[in-house]
């Protein structure tokens, strides 16, 4: 033995032997599907970050609900329902319940029983806390992760206490756990705060293993009266290109029935012009295919603008006094 273990030393790990390129190329590997198209791949790791009060939890809950019932959220769609575990380390359970009720009321889809589970620190015994940088706490969560395909951690500041937030070494235990979850088939979304400079708070080492990084930020003309209104930027998205990767603006409005209704618009100077042209052609009886051909737009863009215009019209009609 080249390096015999010392007394009391743990034995070396047993790894599989390396595989040659020729054999690796012949492997019949299943295609990598998406959990939430196009931004969240199966067995993926993602981060959603923003400053305080911008709308991180609104978005994280919307994503989780869509995944749990095979629904849609903002401009993203779940291919099929998956089991979700949402771990919340901060919000009062009353506020969490209120937001989820608004999401359910606005959705055309309902999760099956046991498809969307919540682990809320506000429901735990007084004095209990969770630290996902601690191996013992990671092990304690294992029974709750059976059959879970999507895990949401909201948020890193309250759920991870492994050391200074800007310390790369304090992230190592958490990263090892996330990689193990990925190998088990679990997609993970981490919710995190932005720094004063606008980037995700703490060490940039976190982003090395992530497939997707979503940033929310207020538009330049934002007013507190606007409520949850923000720009959505994919600052990292493996395999996402073109229109799918383009930033957009999202806005939340609550209709008279208490439903959470989201509207999305493109970022760009010609957004209003494109929308008006598409709506005019549609009102004249043109199909999506015909409009796309005339305006040199993709069918998906035309379809999305028409859908968002219908949603906006319904919201406005619902807000009018009787």
PDB file of N, CA, C and O in Angstrom, residues 286-313:
ATOM      1  N   UNK A 286     -56.043  37.876 -36.985  1.00  0.00           N
ATOM      2  CA  UNK A 286     -54.832  37.157 -37.377  1.00  0.00           C
ATOM      3  C   UNK A 286     -54.460  36.118 -36.325  1.00  0.00           C
ATOM      4  O   UNK A 286     -54.621  36.358 -35.120  1.00  0.00           O
ATOM      5  N   UNK A 287     -53.952  34.988 -36.774  1.00  0.00           N
ATOM      6  CA  UNK A 287     -53.505  33.939 -35.865  1.00  0.00           C
ATOM      7  C   UNK A 287     -52.133  34.283 -35.300  1.00  0.00           C
ATOM      8  O   UNK A 287     -51.454  35.206 -35.787  1.00  0.00           O
ATOM      9  N   UNK A 288     -51.727  33.547 -34.279  1.00  0.00           N
ATOM     10  CA  UNK A 288     -50.401  33.740 -33.701  1.00  0.00           C
ATOM     11  C   UNK A 288     -49.324  33.545 -34.762  1.00  0.00           C
ATOM     12  O   UNK A 288     -48.356  34.317 -34.845  1.00  0.00           O
ATOM     13  N   UNK A 289     -49.492  32.511 -35.570  1.00  0.00           N
ATOM     14  CA  UNK A 289     -48.502  32.242 -36.633  1.00  0.00           C
ATOM     15  C   UNK A 289     -48.425  33.417 -37.615  1.00  0.00           C
ATOM     16  O   UNK A 289     -47.328  33.833 -38.024  1.00  0.00           O
ATOM     17  N   UNK A 290     -49.569  33.952 -38.007  1.00  0.00           N
ATOM     18  CA  UNK A 290     -49.593  35.054 -38.979  1.00  0.00           C
ATOM     19  C   UNK A 290     -48.987  36.322 -38.387  1.00  0.00           C
ATOM     20  O   UNK A 290     -48.240  37.039 -39.065  1.00  0.00           O
ATOM     21  N   UNK A 291     -49.295  36.595 -37.121  1.00  0.00           N
ATOM     22  CA  UNK A 291     -48.722  37.784 -36.471  1.00  0.00           C
ATOM     23  C   UNK A 291     -47.204  37.655 -36.364  1.00  0.00           C
ATOM     24  O   UNK A 291     -46.459  38.605 -36.639  1.00  0.00           O
ATOM     25  N   UNK A 292     -46.736  36.488 -35.961  1.00  0.00           N
ATOM     26  CA  UNK A 292     -45.296  36.264 -35.831  1.00  0.00           C
ATOM     27  C   UNK A 292     -44.594  36.458 -37.167  1.00  0.00           C
ATOM     28  O   UNK A 292     -43.509  37.040 -37.238  1.00  0.00           O
ATOM     29  N   UNK A 293     -45.216  35.986 -38.237  1.00  0.00           N
ATOM     30  CA  UNK A 293     -44.617  36.110 -39.568  1.00  0.00           C
ATOM     31  C   UNK A 293     -44.564  37.568 -40.009  1.00  0.00           C
ATOM     32  O   UNK A 293     -43.547  38.027 -40.547  1.00  0.00           O
ATOM     33  N   UNK A 294     -45.636  38.311 -39.762  1.00  0.00           N
ATOM     34  CA  UNK A 294     -45.682  39.709 -40.200  1.00  0.00           C
ATOM     35  C   UNK A 294     -44.703  40.594 -39.433  1.00  0.00           C
ATOM     36  O   UNK A 294     -44.083  41.500 -40.011  1.00  0.00           O
ATOM     37  N   UNK A 295     -44.570  40.346 -38.130  1.00  0.00           N
ATOM     38  CA  UNK A 295     -43.730  41.209 -37.290  1.00  0.00           C
ATOM     39  C   UNK A 295     -42.323  40.674 -37.083  1.00  0.00           C
ATOM     40  O   UNK A 295     -41.521  41.285 -36.366  1.00  0.00           O
ATOM     41  N   UNK A 296     -42.043  39.532 -37.723  1.00  0.00           N
ATOM     42  CA  UNK A 296     -40.720  38.904 -37.577  1.00  0.00           C
ATOM     43  C   UNK A 296     -40.394  38.604 -36.109  1.00  0.00           C
ATOM     44  O   UNK A 296     -39.285  38.839 -35.626  1.00  0.00           O
ATOM     45  N   UNK A 297     -41.417  38.107 -35.394  1.00  0.00           N
ATOM     46  CA  UNK A 297     -41.264  37.698 -34.007  1.00  0.00           C
ATOM     47  C   UNK A 297     -41.468  36.191 -33.919  1.00  0.00           C
ATOM     48  O   UNK A 297     -42.069  35.575 -34.807  1.00  0.00           O
ATOM     49  N   UNK A 298     -40.972  35.598 -32.843  1.00  0.00           N
ATOM     50  CA  UNK A 298     -41.224  34.175 -32.643  1.00  0.00           C
ATOM     51  C   UNK A 298     -42.661  33.980 -32.167  1.00  0.00           C
ATOM     52  O   UNK A 298     -43.271  34.872 -31.568  1.00  0.00           O
ATOM     53  N   UNK A 299     -43.229  32.803 -32.442  1.00  0.00           N
ATOM     54  CA  UNK A 299     -44.596  32.502 -32.022  1.00  0.00           C
ATOM     55  C   UNK A 299     -44.717  32.533 -30.502  1.00  0.00           C
ATOM     56  O   UNK A 299     -45.763  32.932 -29.971  1.00  0.00           O
ATOM     57  N   UNK A 300     -43.658  32.108 -29.806  1.00  0.00           N
ATOM     58  CA  UNK A 300     -43.725  32.091 -28.339  1.00  0.00           C
ATOM     59  C   UNK A 300     -43.853  33.501 -27.780  1.00  0.00           C
ATOM     60  O   UNK A 300     -44.572  33.731 -26.801  1.00  0.00           O
ATOM     61  N   UNK A 301     -43.163  34.488 -28.389  1.00  0.00           N
ATOM     62  CA  UNK A 301     -43.254  35.876 -27.933  1.00  0.00           C
ATOM     63  C   UNK A 301     -44.652  36.420 -28.170  1.00  0.00           C
ATOM     64  O   UNK A 301     -45.251  37.063 -27.298  1.00  0.00           O
ATOM     65  N   UNK A 302     -45.202  36.162 -29.352  1.00  0.00           N
ATOM     66  CA  UNK A 302     -46.555  36.640 -29.670  1.00  0.00           C
ATOM     67  C   UNK A 302     -47.568  36.021 -28.716  1.00  0.00           C
ATOM     68  O   UNK A 302     -48.440  36.710 -28.171  1.00  0.00           O
ATOM     69  N   UNK A 303     -47.452  34.713 -28.506  1.00  0.00           N
ATOM     70  CA  UNK A 303     -48.379  34.024 -27.616  1.00  0.00           C
ATOM     71  C   UNK A 303     -48.286  34.589 -26.194  1.00  0.00           C
ATOM     72  O   UNK A 303     -49.307  34.820 -25.532  1.00  0.00           O
ATOM     73  N   UNK A 304     -47.064  34.839 -25.719  1.00  0.00           N
ATOM     74  CA  UNK A 304     -46.875  35.348 -24.368  1.00  0.00           C
ATOM     75  C   UNK A 304     -47.482  36.738 -24.213  1.00  0.00           C
ATOM     76  O   UNK A 304     -48.170  37.022 -23.221  1.00  0.00           O
ATOM     77  N   UNK A 305     -47.254  37.633 -25.194  1.00  0.00           N
ATOM     78  CA  UNK A 305     -47.777  38.997 -25.102  1.00  0.00           C
ATOM     79  C   UNK A 305     -49.300  38.995 -25.112  1.00  0.00           C
ATOM     80  O   UNK A 305     -49.945  39.724 -24.351  1.00  0.00           O
ATOM     81  N   UNK A 306     -49.911  38.142 -25.934  1.00  0.00           N
ATOM     82  CA  UNK A 306     -51.370  38.049 -25.964  1.00  0.00           C
ATOM     83  C   UNK A 306     -51.904  37.520 -24.634  1.00  0.00           C
ATOM     84  O   UNK A 306     -52.905  38.014 -24.108  1.00  0.00           O
ATOM     85  N   UNK A 307     -51.210  36.525 -24.076  1.00  0.00           N
ATOM     86  CA  UNK A 307     -51.641  35.960 -22.796  1.00  0.00           C
ATOM     87  C   UNK A 307     -51.531  36.991 -21.681  1.00  0.00           C
ATOM     88  O   UNK A 307     -52.452  37.136 -20.857  1.00  0.00           O
ATOM     89  N   UNK A 308     -50.427  37.724 -21.647  1.00  0.00           N
ATOM     90  CA  UNK A 308     -50.243  38.723 -20.602  1.00  0.00           C
ATOM     91  C   UNK A 308     -51.236  39.873 -20.746  1.00  0.00           C
ATOM     92  O   UNK A 308     -51.707  40.429 -19.756  1.00  0.00           O
ATOM     93  N   UNK A 309     -51.583  40.216 -21.992  1.00  0.00           N
ATOM     94  CA  UNK A 309     -52.573  41.268 -22.215  1.00  0.00           C
ATOM     95  C   UNK A 309     -53.943  40.836 -21.709  1.00  0.00           C
ATOM     96  O   UNK A 309     -54.679  41.631 -21.110  1.00  0.00           O
ATOM     97  N   UNK A 310     -54.297  39.569 -21.912  1.00  0.00           N
ATOM     98  CA  UNK A 310     -55.577  39.061 -21.414  1.00  0.00           C
ATOM     99  C   UNK A 310     -55.601  39.057 -19.887  1.00  0.00           C
ATOM    100  O   UNK A 310     -56.605  39.418 -19.267  1.00  0.00           O
ATOM    101  N   UNK A 311     -54.482  38.625 -19.269  1.00  0.00           N
ATOM    102  CA  UNK A 311     -54.408  38.618 -17.812  1.00  0.00           C
ATOM    103  C   UNK A 311     -54.528  40.027 -17.246  1.00  0.00           C
ATOM    104  O   UNK A 311     -55.224  40.262 -16.260  1.00  0.00           O
ATOM    105  N   UNK A 312     -53.851  40.998 -17.884  1.00  0.00           N
ATOM    106  CA  UNK A 312     -53.900  42.378 -17.428  1.00  0.00           C
ATOM    107  C   UNK A 312     -55.307  42.941 -17.556  1.00  0.00           C
ATOM    108  O   UNK A 312     -55.800  43.656 -16.678  1.00  0.00           O
ATOM    109  N   UNK A 313     -56.003  42.563 -18.657  1.00  0.00           N
ATOM    110  CA  UNK A 313     -57.369  43.040 -18.862  1.00  0.00           C
ATOM    111  C   UNK A 313     -58.298  42.500 -17.782  1.00  0.00           C
ATOM    112  O   UNK A 313     -59.137  43.219 -17.239  1.00  0.00           O
TER     113      UNK A 313
END
